[in-house]
Every structure is written in C-alpha cells, then in structure tokens.
PDB file of C-alpha atoms in Angstrom:
ATOM      1  CA  MET A 163     -35.150  11.111-128.274  1.00 50.00           C
ATOM      2  CA  LYS A 164     -32.598  13.520-129.677  1.00 51.00           C
ATOM      3  CA  TYR A 165     -31.124  16.331-126.493  1.00 54.00           C
ATOM      4  CA  LEU A 166     -29.250  18.958-127.803  1.00 58.00           C
ATOM      5  CA  ASN A 167     -27.305  20.845-126.166  1.00 77.00           C
ATOM      6  CA  LYS A 168     -27.690  21.341-122.671  1.00 92.00           C
ATOM      7  CA  PRO A 169     -28.815  25.625-121.940  1.00 96.00           C
ATOM      8  CA  SER A 170     -26.779  27.202-119.033  1.00 98.00           C
ATOM      9  CA  LEU A 171     -28.897  25.824-116.171  1.00 99.00           C
ATOM     10  CA  ALA A 172     -27.965  24.874-112.679  1.00 99.00           C
ATOM     11  CA  ALA A 173     -30.360  22.140-110.479  1.00 99.00           C
ATOM     12  CA  ILE A 174     -30.349  22.449-107.162  1.00 99.00           C
ATOM     13  CA  ILE A 175     -31.382  19.273-105.178  1.00 99.00           C
ATOM     14  CA  LEU A 176     -31.722  18.852-101.260  1.00 99.00           C
ATOM     15  CA  THR A 177     -31.145  15.411 -99.900  1.00 99.00           C
ATOM     16  CA  TYR A 178     -31.193  13.124 -96.983  1.00 98.00           C
ATOM     17  CA  ASN A 179     -30.640   9.919 -97.789  1.00 98.00           C
ATOM     18  CA  GLU A 180     -32.285   9.585-100.771  1.00 99.00           C
ATOM     19  CA  GLY A 181     -30.800   6.340-102.812  1.00 98.00           C
ATOM     20  CA  ILE A 182     -33.626   5.414-103.777  1.00 98.00           C
ATOM     21  CA  HIS A 183     -34.472   8.056-105.494  1.00 99.00           C
ATOM     22  CA  LEU A 184     -31.065  10.243-106.809  1.00 99.00           C
ATOM     23  CA  GLU A 185     -30.257   8.244-109.641  1.00 99.00           C
ATOM     24  CA  ARG A 186     -33.893   8.538-111.003  1.00 99.00           C
ATOM     25  CA  CYS A 187     -33.522  12.114-110.379  1.00 99.00           C
ATOM     26  CA  LEU A 188     -29.882  12.469-111.741  1.00 99.00           C
ATOM     27  CA  LYS A 189     -30.351  10.816-115.227  1.00 98.00           C
ATOM     28  CA  SER A 190     -33.436  13.093-116.340  1.00 98.00           C
ATOM     29  CA  VAL A 191     -31.549  16.681-114.984  1.00 98.00           C
ATOM     30  CA  SER A 192     -28.490  15.547-116.906  1.00 98.00           C
ATOM     31  CA  LYS A 193     -30.386  15.186-119.594  1.00 97.00           C
ATOM     32  CA  VAL A 194     -30.533  19.294-119.856  1.00 98.00           C
ATOM     33  CA  CYS A 195     -28.575  20.355-117.110  1.00 98.00           C
ATOM     34  CA  SER A 196     -24.942  22.133-117.311  1.00 97.00           C
ATOM     35  CA  GLU A 197     -24.414  21.514-114.012  1.00 98.00           C
ATOM     36  CA  ILE A 198     -26.004  19.316-110.819  1.00 99.00           C
ATOM     37  CA  ILE A 199     -25.602  21.303-107.149  1.00 99.00           C
ATOM     38  CA  ILE A 200     -26.124  18.547-104.242  1.00 99.00           C
ATOM     39  CA  ILE A 201     -26.333  19.971-100.659  1.00 99.00           C
ATOM     40  CA  ASP A 202     -26.268  17.079 -98.044  1.00 99.00           C
ATOM     41  CA  SER A 203     -27.683  16.945 -94.732  1.00 99.00           C
ATOM     42  CA  TYR A 204     -25.300  14.188 -93.984  1.00 99.00           C
ATOM     43  CA  SER A 205     -27.040  11.490 -95.577  1.00 99.00           C
ATOM     44  CA  THR A 206     -25.887   7.670 -94.640  1.00 98.00           C
ATOM     45  CA  ASP A 207     -26.602   5.691 -97.273  1.00 98.00           C
ATOM     46  CA  SER A 208     -25.438   6.101-101.173  1.00 98.00           C
ATOM     47  CA  THR A 209     -27.029   9.066-101.957  1.00 99.00           C
ATOM     48  CA  LYS A 210     -22.656  10.815-102.008  1.00 98.00           C
ATOM     49  CA  GLN A 211     -21.821   8.224-104.394  1.00 99.00           C
ATOM     50  CA  ILE A 212     -24.742   8.396-106.477  1.00 99.00           C
ATOM     51  CA  ALA A 213     -24.142  12.143-106.890  1.00 99.00           C
ATOM     52  CA  LEU A 214     -20.649  11.941-107.193  1.00 98.00           C
ATOM     53  CA  ASN A 215     -21.167   9.971-110.170  1.00 98.00           C
ATOM     54  CA  TYR A 216     -22.809  12.081-111.349  1.00 98.00           C
ATOM     55  CA  SER A 217     -20.124  14.314-111.808  1.00 97.00           C
ATOM     56  CA  ALA A 218     -22.117  16.624-109.419  1.00 98.00           C
ATOM     57  CA  LYS A 219     -20.919  19.631-107.264  1.00 99.00           C
ATOM     58  CA  PHE A 220     -21.643  18.576-103.588  1.00 99.00           C
ATOM     59  CA  TYR A 221     -22.085  20.395-100.650  1.00 99.00           C
ATOM     60  CA  GLN A 222     -22.722  19.252 -97.038  1.00 99.00           C
ATOM     61  CA  ASN A 223     -24.290  21.416 -94.964  1.00 98.00           C
ATOM     62  CA  SER A 224     -27.031  20.379 -91.380  1.00 97.00           C
ATOM     63  CA  TRP A 225     -30.255  20.720 -91.666  1.00 95.00           C
ATOM     64  CA  ILE A 226     -32.374  23.115 -89.635  1.00 91.00           C
ATOM     65  CA  ASN A 227     -35.599  23.553 -92.668  1.00 91.00           C
ATOM     66  CA  TYR A 228     -35.953  23.429 -96.326  1.00 95.00           C
ATOM     67  CA  SER A 229     -35.605  27.311 -96.836  1.00 95.00           C
ATOM     68  CA  SER A 230     -32.947  27.203 -95.077  1.00 94.00           C
ATOM     69  CA  GLN A 231     -30.730  24.638 -96.220  1.00 97.00           C
ATOM     70  CA  PHE A 232     -32.335  26.144 -99.784  1.00 98.00           C
ATOM     71  CA  ASN A 233     -31.100  29.604 -99.544  1.00 97.00           C
ATOM     72  CA  TRP A 234     -27.919  28.431 -98.198  1.00 98.00           C
ATOM     73  CA  GLY A 235     -26.825  26.298-101.084  1.00 98.00           C
ATOM     74  CA  LEU A 236     -27.498  29.161-102.721  1.00 98.00           C
ATOM     75  CA  ASP A 237     -25.556  31.704-100.831  1.00 98.00           C
ATOM     76  CA  ASN A 238     -22.834  29.145 -99.928  1.00 98.00           C
ATOM     77  CA  ALA A 239     -22.881  26.465-103.630  1.00 99.00           C
ATOM     78  CA  GLU A 240     -20.360  28.033-106.537  1.00 98.00           C
ATOM     79  CA  ILE A 241     -23.109  28.739-109.527  1.00 98.00           C
ATOM     80  CA  ASN A 242     -22.185  29.588-112.888  1.00 98.00           C
ATOM     81  CA  SER A 243     -25.211  28.932-114.802  1.00 98.00           C
ATOM     82  CA  GLU A 244     -27.471  31.262-116.091  1.00 98.00           C
ATOM     83  CA  TRP A 245     -30.131  30.015-115.264  1.00 99.00           C
ATOM     84  CA  ILE A 246     -31.258  28.144-111.909  1.00 99.00           C
ATOM     85  CA  LEU A 247     -33.987  24.559-111.987  1.00 99.00           C
ATOM     86  CA  ARG A 248     -34.747  24.023-108.254  1.00 99.00           C
ATOM     87  CA  ILE A 249     -36.493  19.996-108.141  1.00 99.00           C
ATOM     88  CA  ASP A 250     -36.971  17.644-105.241  1.00 99.00           C
ATOM     89  CA  ALA A 251     -34.594  14.324-104.757  1.00 99.00           C
ATOM     90  CA  ASP A 252     -38.294  12.173-105.367  1.00 99.00           C
ATOM     91  CA  GLU A 253     -38.755  13.835-108.633  1.00 99.00           C
ATOM     92  CA  TYR A 254     -37.627  14.057-112.542  1.00 99.00           C
ATOM     93  CA  LEU A 255     -38.701  16.074-115.980  1.00 99.00           C
ATOM     94  CA  THR A 256     -40.671  14.371-118.144  1.00 99.00           C
ATOM     95  CA  ASP A 257     -39.316  14.451-122.372  1.00 97.00           C
ATOM     96  CA  LYS A 258     -41.605  17.416-122.742  1.00 98.00           C
ATOM     97  CA  LEU A 259     -39.937  19.042-120.250  1.00 98.00           C
ATOM     98  CA  ILE A 260     -36.812  18.857-121.180  1.00 98.00           C
ATOM     99  CA  GLU A 261     -37.523  19.457-124.545  1.00 97.00           C
ATOM    100  CA  ASN A 262     -39.192  22.189-124.535  1.00 98.00           C
ATOM    101  CA  ILE A 263     -36.580  23.744-121.753  1.00 98.00           C
ATOM    102  CA  GLN A 264     -33.592  23.034-124.387  1.00 96.00           C
ATOM    103  CA  THR A 265     -35.320  24.193-126.881  1.00 96.00           C
ATOM    104  CA  ASN A 266     -37.064  27.787-125.041  1.00 97.00           C
ATOM    105  CA  LEU A 267     -34.603  28.159-122.540  1.00 97.00           C
ATOM    106  CA  PRO A 268     -31.695  30.100-124.638  1.00 96.00           C
ATOM    107  CA  GLU A 269     -33.646  32.035-126.201  1.00 96.00           C
ATOM    108  CA  ILE A 270     -36.311  33.805-123.085  1.00 97.00           C
ATOM    109  CA  LYS A 271     -36.729  37.248-123.027  1.00 97.00           C
ATOM    110  CA  SER A 272     -34.073  39.527-120.170  1.00 97.00           C
ATOM    111  CA  HIS A 273     -37.763  40.795-118.424  1.00 98.00           C
ATOM    112  CA  TYR A 274     -38.716  36.533-118.031  1.00 98.00           C
ATOM    113  CA  THR A 275     -37.133  35.884-114.703  1.00 99.00           C
ATOM    114  CA  GLY A 276     -38.978  32.968-113.541  1.00 99.00           C
ATOM    115  CA  ILE A 277     -40.336  30.065-115.201  1.00 99.00           C
ATOM    116  CA  MET A 278     -43.895  27.936-114.183  1.00 99.00           C
ATOM    117  CA  VAL A 279     -44.132  24.456-115.087  1.00 99.00           C
ATOM    118  CA  ASN A 280     -47.053  21.435-114.198  1.00 99.00           C
ATOM    119  CA  ARG A 281     -46.247  18.965-111.678  1.00 98.00           C
ATOM    120  CA  LEU A 282     -48.134  16.406-111.421  1.00 99.00           C
ATOM    121  CA  MET A 283     -48.222  14.159-108.470  1.00 98.00           C
ATOM    122  CA  TYR A 284     -48.199  10.658-108.272  1.00 99.00           C
ATOM    123  CA  PHE A 285     -49.339   8.171-105.051  1.00 98.00           C
ATOM    124  CA  MET A 286     -48.902   4.491-104.926  1.00 97.00           C
ATOM    125  CA  GLY A 287     -47.835   4.221-108.139  1.00 97.00           C
ATOM    126  CA  LYS A 288     -50.206   6.771-110.149  1.00 98.00           C
ATOM    127  CA  PRO A 289     -50.199   9.857-111.286  1.00 98.00           C
ATOM    128  CA  LEU A 290     -53.364  12.098-109.205  1.00 98.00           C
ATOM    129  CA  LYS A 291     -55.159  14.299-111.970  1.00 97.00           C
ATOM    130  CA  ARG A 292     -58.538  15.207-110.549  1.00 98.00           C
ATOM    131  CA  GLY A 293     -59.014  16.043-107.218  1.00 98.00           C
ATOM    132  CA  GLY A 294     -57.162  19.979-107.592  1.00 97.00           C
ATOM    133  CA  MET A 295     -54.020  18.043-107.951  1.00 98.00           C
ATOM    134  CA  TYR A 296     -53.119  18.785-111.502  1.00 98.00           C
ATOM    135  CA  PRO A 297     -52.429  21.349-113.233  1.00 95.00           C
ATOM    136  CA  ILE A 298     -50.681  22.745-110.233  1.00 96.00           C
ATOM    137  CA  ARG A 299     -47.771  25.352-111.964  1.00 97.00           C
ATOM    138  CA  HIS A 300     -44.815  26.331-109.083  1.00 98.00           C
ATOM    139  CA  LEU A 301     -41.868  28.841-110.161  1.00 98.00           C
ATOM    140  CA  LYS A 302     -39.445  25.586-110.657  1.00 99.00           C
ATOM    141  CA  ILE A 303     -37.227  27.757-112.998  1.00 99.00           C
ATOM    142  CA  TRP A 304     -34.833  31.657-112.455  1.00 99.00           C
ATOM    143  CA  ARG A 305     -31.975  33.352-113.400  1.00 99.00           C
ATOM    144  CA  LYS A 306     -29.627  33.137-110.983  1.00 98.00           C
ATOM    145  CA  GLY A 307     -29.976  36.066-108.429  1.00 98.00           C
ATOM    146  CA  LYS A 308     -33.641  36.431-108.943  1.00 98.00           C
ATOM    147  CA  ALA A 309     -34.844  34.121-106.626  1.00 98.00           C
ATOM    148  CA  ILE A 310     -35.147  32.834-103.009  1.00 97.00           C
ATOM    149  CA  CYS A 311     -37.083  30.367-101.426  1.00 97.00           C
ATOM    150  CA  GLU A 312     -39.756  32.300 -98.968  1.00 94.00           C
ATOM    151  CA  GLN A 313     -38.606  31.369 -95.367  1.00 91.00           C
ATOM    152  CA  ARG A 314     -41.861  28.993 -93.837  1.00 91.00           C
ATOM    153  CA  TRP A 315     -40.983  26.092 -92.101  1.00 92.00           C
ATOM    154  CA  MET A 316     -43.649  24.256 -94.394  1.00 92.00           C
ATOM    155  CA  ASP A 317     -45.088  24.241 -97.937  1.00 91.00           C
ATOM    156  CA  GLU A 318     -42.333  26.633 -99.038  1.00 94.00           C
ATOM    157  CA  ARG A 319     -41.986  28.225-102.569  1.00 95.00           C
ATOM    158  CA  MET A 320     -39.310  30.422-104.438  1.00 97.00           C
ATOM    159  CA  LYS A 321     -39.332  34.303-104.611  1.00 96.00           C
ATOM    160  CA  LEU A 322     -39.523  36.081-107.370  1.00 96.00           C
ATOM    161  CA  LEU A 323     -37.533  38.955-106.703  1.00 96.00           C
ATOM    162  CA  ASN A 324     -38.691  41.124-109.629  1.00 96.00           C
ATOM    163  CA  GLY A 325     -39.180  40.611-113.349  1.00 98.00           C
ATOM    164  CA  ASP A 326     -41.705  38.467-115.236  1.00 98.00           C
ATOM    165  CA  ILE A 327     -42.634  34.882-115.102  1.00 98.00           C
ATOM    166  CA  THR A 328     -43.766  32.907-117.956  1.00 98.00           C
ATOM    167  CA  PHE A 329     -45.008  29.382-118.824  1.00 98.00           C
ATOM    168  CA  LEU A 330     -43.164  25.661-119.965  1.00 99.00           C
ATOM    169  CA  GLU A 331     -45.078  23.081-121.103  1.00 98.00           C
ATOM    170  CA  GLY A 332     -44.199  19.551-119.987  1.00 98.00           C
ATOM    171  CA  ASP A 333     -44.398  17.663-116.254  1.00 99.00           C
ATOM    172  CA  LEU A 334     -42.785  17.935-113.310  1.00 99.00           C
ATOM    173  CA  ILE A 335     -42.995  14.528-112.183  1.00 99.00           C
ATOM    174  CA  ASP A 336     -42.971  14.115-108.345  1.00 99.00           C
ATOM    175  CA  HIS A 337     -43.161  10.516-107.680  1.00 99.00           C
ATOM    176  CA  ASN A 338     -42.285   9.137-104.221  1.00 99.00           C
ATOM    177  CA  LEU A 339     -41.384   5.351-103.880  1.00 98.00           C
ATOM    178  CA  ASN A 340     -41.318   5.540 -99.821  1.00 98.00           C
ATOM    179  CA  ASN A 341     -43.955   3.147 -98.517  1.00 98.00           C
ATOM    180  CA  LEU A 342     -47.215   4.827 -96.623  1.00 98.00           C
ATOM    181  CA  THR A 343     -46.390   3.819 -93.309  1.00 98.00           C
ATOM    182  CA  TRP A 344     -42.633   5.986 -94.877  1.00 98.00           C
ATOM    183  CA  TRP A 345     -46.088   8.861 -95.961  1.00 98.00           C
ATOM    184  CA  ILE A 346     -47.934   9.122 -92.666  1.00 98.00           C
ATOM    185  CA  GLN A 347     -44.633   9.545 -90.791  1.00 98.00           C
ATOM    186  CA  LYS A 348     -43.935  12.001 -92.567  1.00 98.00           C
ATOM    187  CA  HIS A 349     -46.173  14.123 -92.879  1.00 98.00           C
ATOM    188  CA  ASN A 350     -46.725  13.789 -89.046  1.00 98.00           C
ATOM    189  CA  GLY A 351     -43.570  15.920 -88.673  1.00 97.00           C
ATOM    190  CA  TYR A 352     -44.733  18.227 -91.825  1.00 97.00           C
ATOM    191  CA  ALA A 353     -48.390  18.731 -89.604  1.00 98.00           C
ATOM    192  CA  THR A 354     -45.894  20.426 -86.588  1.00 98.00           C
ATOM    193  CA  ARG A 355     -44.402  22.393 -88.860  1.00 96.00           C
ATOM    194  CA  GLU A 356     -47.502  23.875 -90.309  1.00 97.00           C
ATOM    195  CA  ALA A 357     -48.782  24.170 -87.153  1.00 98.00           C
ATOM    196  CA  ILE A 358     -46.285  26.457 -86.435  1.00 97.00           C
ATOM    197  CA  ASP A 359     -46.417  28.380 -90.388  1.00 95.00           C
ATOM    198  CA  ILE A 360     -50.245  28.926 -89.416  1.00 96.00           C
ATOM    199  CA  LEU A 361     -49.372  30.542 -85.436  1.00 97.00           C
ATOM    200  CA  ASP A 362     -46.756  32.273 -86.846  1.00 95.00           C
ATOM    201  CA  LYS A 363     -49.169  34.629 -89.654  1.00 92.00           C
ATOM    202  CA  LYS A 364     -51.915  34.764 -86.278  1.00 94.00           C
ATOM    203  CA  PHE A 365     -48.867  35.972 -83.120  1.00 95.00           C
ATOM    204  CA  ASN A 366     -46.400  37.224 -85.744  1.00 93.00           C
ATOM    205  CA  PHE A 367     -43.106  35.021 -84.453  1.00 94.00           C
ATOM    206  CA  THR A 368     -41.632  36.312 -87.072  1.00 89.00           C
ATOM    207  CA  ASP A 369     -40.978  38.637 -90.200  1.00 81.00           C
ATOM    208  CA  PHE A 370     -39.830  36.419 -92.346  1.00 76.00           C
ATOM    209  CA  ILE A 371     -39.952  36.747 -96.103  1.00 69.00           C
ATOM    210  CA  VAL A 372     -43.054  35.019 -97.913  1.00 81.00           C
ATOM    211  CA  LEU A 373     -44.638  34.995-100.704  1.00 85.00           C
ATOM    212  CA  ARG A 374     -47.580  37.213-101.459  1.00 85.00           C
ATOM    213  CA  SER A 375     -51.270  36.299-101.435  1.00 89.00           C
ATOM    214  CA  SER A 376     -53.324  37.556-104.757  1.00 90.00           C
ATOM    215  CA  LEU A 377     -56.620  36.500-105.871  1.00 88.00           C
ATOM    216  CA  MET A 378     -54.722  38.835-109.370  1.00 86.00           C
ATOM    217  CA  GLY A 379     -51.516  36.911-109.005  1.00 90.00           C
ATOM    218  CA  ASN A 380     -49.665  33.938-110.706  1.00 92.00           C
ATOM    219  CA  SER A 381     -51.218  30.561-109.738  1.00 92.00           C
ATOM    220  CA  GLU A 382     -49.414  30.266-106.298  1.00 93.00           C
ATOM    221  CA  GLU A 383     -50.241  33.654-105.333  1.00 92.00           C
ATOM    222  CA  GLN A 384     -53.781  32.618-105.726  1.00 94.00           C
ATOM    223  CA  ARG A 385     -53.321  28.969-104.204  1.00 93.00           C
ATOM    224  CA  ARG A 386     -52.980  31.289-101.085  1.00 93.00           C
ATOM    225  CA  TRP A 387     -55.073  33.612-100.610  1.00 94.00           C
ATOM    226  CA  LEU A 388     -57.234  30.667-101.336  1.00 95.00           C
ATOM    227  CA  LYS A 389     -55.278  29.413 -98.454  1.00 94.00           C
ATOM    228  CA  GLY A 390     -55.981  32.647 -95.869  1.00 94.00           C
ATOM    229  CA  ILE A 391     -59.442  31.993 -96.471  1.00 96.00           C
ATOM    230  CA  TYR A 392     -59.254  28.696 -95.898  1.00 96.00           C
ATOM    231  CA  LEU A 393     -57.130  29.771 -92.478  1.00 95.00           C
ATOM    232  CA  ASP A 394     -60.299  32.003 -91.958  1.00 96.00           C
ATOM    233  CA  LEU A 395     -61.909  29.020 -91.246  1.00 97.00           C
ATOM    234  CA  PRO A 396     -62.918  28.003 -87.671  1.00 98.00           C
ATOM    235  CA  LEU A 397     -60.938  24.861 -86.574  1.00 98.00           C
ATOM    236  CA  PHE A 398     -62.017  21.197 -87.299  1.00 98.00           C
ATOM    237  CA  VAL A 399     -64.222  22.685 -89.525  1.00 98.00           C
ATOM    238  CA  ARG A 400     -61.969  24.058 -92.324  1.00 98.00           C
ATOM    239  CA  PRO A 401     -60.808  19.958 -92.577  1.00 98.00           C
ATOM    240  CA  PHE A 402     -64.002  18.949 -93.404  1.00 98.00           C
ATOM    241  CA  VAL A 403     -64.462  21.752 -96.180  1.00 98.00           C
ATOM    242  CA  PHE A 404     -61.273  21.178 -97.580  1.00 98.00           C
ATOM    243  CA  TRP A 405     -62.272  16.967 -97.630  1.00 98.00           C
ATOM    244  CA  PHE A 406     -65.194  17.890 -99.799  1.00 98.00           C
ATOM    245  CA  VAL A 407     -64.385  20.615-101.620  1.00 98.00           C
ATOM    246  CA  ARG A 408     -61.696  18.475-103.262  1.00 98.00           C
ATOM    247  CA  TYR A 409     -63.113  15.168-103.417  1.00 98.00           C
ATOM    248  CA  PHE A 410     -66.396  15.693-104.620  1.00 98.00           C
ATOM    249  CA  ILE A 411     -66.623  19.497-106.118  1.00 98.00           C
ATOM    250  CA  GLN A 412     -63.358  18.733-107.815  1.00 98.00           C
ATOM    251  CA  LEU A 413     -64.517  15.185-107.868  1.00 98.00           C
ATOM    252  CA  GLY A 414     -61.129  13.434-106.214  1.00 98.00           C
ATOM    253  CA  LEU A 415     -63.234   9.897-106.036  1.00 98.00           C
ATOM    254  CA  LEU A 416     -62.978   9.394-109.965  1.00 98.00           C
ATOM    255  CA  GLU A 417     -59.508   8.517-108.906  1.00 97.00           C
ATOM    256  CA  GLY A 418     -61.052   5.306-107.240  1.00 97.00           C
ATOM    257  CA  LYS A 419     -59.677   3.853-104.337  1.00 98.00           C
ATOM    258  CA  ARG A 420     -56.760   5.275-104.455  1.00 97.00           C
ATOM    259  CA  GLY A 421     -58.392   8.826-104.646  1.00 97.00           C
ATOM    260  CA  PHE A 422     -60.147   8.075-101.842  1.00 98.00           C
ATOM    261  CA  ILE A 423     -57.212   7.200 -99.644  1.00 98.00           C
ATOM    262  CA  TRP A 424     -55.318   9.587-100.910  1.00 98.00           C
ATOM    263  CA  ASN A 425     -58.062  13.057 -99.912  1.00 98.00           C
ATOM    264  CA  LEU A 426     -58.988  11.012 -96.675  1.00 98.00           C
ATOM    265  CA  LEU A 427     -55.091  11.244 -95.955  1.00 99.00           C
ATOM    266  CA  GLN A 428     -54.192  14.419 -97.104  1.00 98.00           C
ATOM    267  CA  CYS A 429     -57.105  16.329 -97.683  1.00 97.00           C
ATOM    268  CA  GLY A 430     -59.067  14.896 -94.356  1.00 98.00           C
ATOM    269  CA  TRP A 431     -56.553  13.485 -92.162  1.00 99.00           C
ATOM    270  CA  TYR A 432     -53.754  15.400 -92.184  1.00 99.00           C
ATOM    271  CA  ARG A 433     -55.073  18.856 -91.843  1.00 99.00           C
ATOM    272  CA  PHE A 434     -57.045  17.960 -89.057  1.00 99.00           C
ATOM    273  CA  LEU A 435     -53.740  16.858 -87.386  1.00 99.00           C
ATOM    274  CA  VAL A 436     -52.210  20.760 -88.624  1.00 99.00           C
ATOM    275  CA  ASP A 437     -55.219  21.848 -86.229  1.00 99.00           C
ATOM    276  CA  ALA A 438     -55.098  18.893 -83.305  1.00 99.00           C
ATOM    277  CA  LYS A 439     -52.210  19.948 -83.212  1.00 99.00           C
ATOM    278  CA  ILE A 440     -52.752  24.253 -83.243  1.00 99.00           C
ATOM    279  CA  TYR A 441     -55.116  23.194 -81.023  1.00 99.00           C
ATOM    280  CA  GLU A 442     -52.766  21.238 -77.904  1.00 99.00           C
ATOM    281  CA  ALA A 443     -51.022  23.933 -77.888  1.00 99.00           C
ATOM    282  CA  TYR A 444     -53.147  26.291 -76.816  1.00 99.00           C
ATOM    283  CA  ASN A 445     -55.174  24.044 -74.243  1.00 99.00           C
ATOM    284  CA  LYS A 446     -51.412  23.658 -72.536  1.00 98.00           C
ATOM    285  CA  VAL A 447     -50.100  27.072 -72.759  1.00 99.00           C
ATOM    286  CA  GLY A 448     -52.750  29.308 -74.065  1.00 98.00           C
ATOM    287  CA  LYS A 449     -52.837  32.167 -76.829  1.00 98.00           C
ATOM    288  CA  ASN A 450     -50.076  34.342 -75.570  1.00 98.00           C
ATOM    289  CA  ARG A 451     -47.321  34.659 -77.758  1.00 98.00           C
ATOM    290  CA  GLU A 452     -44.584  34.180 -75.992  1.00 98.00           C
ATOM    291  CA  ASN A 453     -45.595  30.853 -74.578  1.00 98.00           C
ATOM    292  CA  LEU A 454     -46.527  29.358 -77.597  1.00 98.00           C
ATOM    293  CA  ILE A 455     -42.979  30.977 -78.332  1.00 98.00           C
ATOM    294  CA  GLN A 456     -41.517  28.914 -75.516  1.00 98.00           C
ATOM    295  CA  TYR A 457     -43.828  25.465 -76.160  1.00 99.00           C
ATOM    296  CA  PHE A 458     -42.315  24.845 -79.605  1.00 98.00           C
ATOM    297  CA  LYS A 459     -39.280  25.066 -78.063  1.00 97.00           C
ATOM    298  CA  ASP A 460     -39.296  22.957 -75.412  1.00 98.00           C
ATOM    299  CA  GLU A 461     -41.365  20.437 -76.761  1.00 98.00           C
ATOM    300  CA  PHE A 462     -40.134  19.757 -80.349  1.00 97.00           C
ATOM    301  CA  ASP A 463     -36.569  22.023 -80.302  1.00 95.00           C
ATOM    302  CA  TYR A 464     -37.984  25.129 -82.433  1.00 94.00           C
ATOM    303  CA  ASP A 465     -37.009  28.204 -82.482  1.00 95.00           C
ATOM    304  CA  VAL A 466     -39.844  29.347 -84.105  1.00 94.00           C
ATOM    305  CA  THR A 467     -38.619  32.982 -84.634  1.00 92.00           C
ATOM    306  CA  LYS A 468     -36.035  32.617 -87.381  1.00 84.00           C
ATOM    307  CA  ILE A 469     -35.275  30.350 -90.190  1.00 71.00           C
ATOM    308  CA  GLY A 470     -31.736  29.523 -90.053  1.00 58.00           C
TER     309      GLY A 470
END
C-alpha cells in the first residue's frame, strides 16, 4: 500500500511496561499520524526506548486510573495537531482504516468534531466476530479540545463536548499478546474498579462527568443504556442472563472453543466476580455510602470520591 501525506493527527498512547506491544502499535500509527504522544507510568522495560526510536513525545505521570491519566495527557502534553487519536499500546490500525483516515480526515466538514471506528477484538490469537463482539463502534478520533475521557474507574469512553459524529470504515484491532494468566489477573483488578463504578451509580460517591445513556443516541450511548438495563437485574442473576444472550442469542457459540472460553470467562466469570465483589462490600460494611467509601479506601487504597 502506498501511504499518502500524513494528516494533522496526534496519537495519544498510555503505557506501562508495554515493550511487548508498543512497536507494533507505533509502526501502525506512524503511517498516518503527524505526532505521537506517549503518557507513561514509569515503565521499567523497553517502553521508553521504543517510543524514542519512533520520535514520540514522551511524558511520565503516576498512574491513578485510565481516565485521570488520559485527561492528564490532554491537559499537559504539547499537542499541535488538529485531530487526536486515542489508541492503546496493544491496538493497531488496519491498512483500510489508515487509508480512510489519510484520504478523508482533511476533508471532514467543520461541524463534525468526532469520528467513530470499528474495534475488532482478538482472543487467543484470532478475531472474535460473533457473540456481540463485532462490529462495535467507538469514538476514537476527535478535534483537539472537543472531547475528554469520561471520569470512571472502568470502561471509560470519550465524551464529545460539542459537535456531530461521523464514521470511517476500517478496523482498529485490539490484540493483546499476553497469556491467559495475565488476562485473569488483569480482570480481577478490573472487577474491583467496575464494582466501584456500579456502586457509584447507586450511592453517588461522585459527580463525575460521564457519557450519557440513551436508546436514541450513538452506538456508545446505546450500549451504556443497555448496561443500565443489565444493572437493574438482581445480583448473580444478571451474569447468567448476559452470558446466555452473548453465547446463544448472539451466536458466540459459533466461535468454537475460543468462543466458549471467552464467553465463559468474560461474560460469565468476570461479570459474576464483579457482583461477588459488590456482595462482599455489602456483607462487610452494609449499604451505607460513607461506610462503602471507607471500605474501598481501607481494602484497596482507592479514594472513590475523586479521580486524580
């Protein structure tokens, strides 16, 4: 493929010990981005050297959570481009998406301030295209100053501050190369943070800026609305409902053994673990807002009343 001139686009990538992934990501974005910005959490591996090899602007900041780190990057990094791309170190762009960004980004009308793209998830080395996993659209590109990362502990999305959203064809590939043991350990931490988000919605720990939920909104707002329906179901019932829908109704079973493992772990075990952590918190300190705030501080050293 012959690459055209790079549009005015800055990639922002958060890193911590991403030596296994970062070069693959940078090879991809360097084809289409005029700036590459790394916000690192004091990596101890080869992350910094890889970033500098690609002439990335390299910043370091202590990690609290994804939202605070990304917004710190938006506020503190030198960004000279008109557009910003959010991409994780274990993600990369397909040639089709690169070509569409190069061709279309300079021509997008001024009332469009955000761009959605499809994300394609890989698991155990192969893509997951059934079970509600594809296509899933995410707001990944926006005009500088027109979006922030919503303030959540888990499953953070970009919130467009004003303007309209358009869509570009081509996929953003999410392909983590770590093993299943790493995945399980990571999701144990995710479950704690998702439990905090769910309890925040019920007990109002914060007044964080979050994406609105709307059946009539864009695809991310629709998914957030559906998540609200899910959360209205009883503890320990909803994981089984979610697993059944993903595996049988949305045909996750057609992914074979990988699909069985994915749906059992991601849609069953993980969702059950989130509920178990909520139940554990209730069991220890009851359903009192102040007691729950203190519980997460004592047990996990999380101040759930603020981010950053």
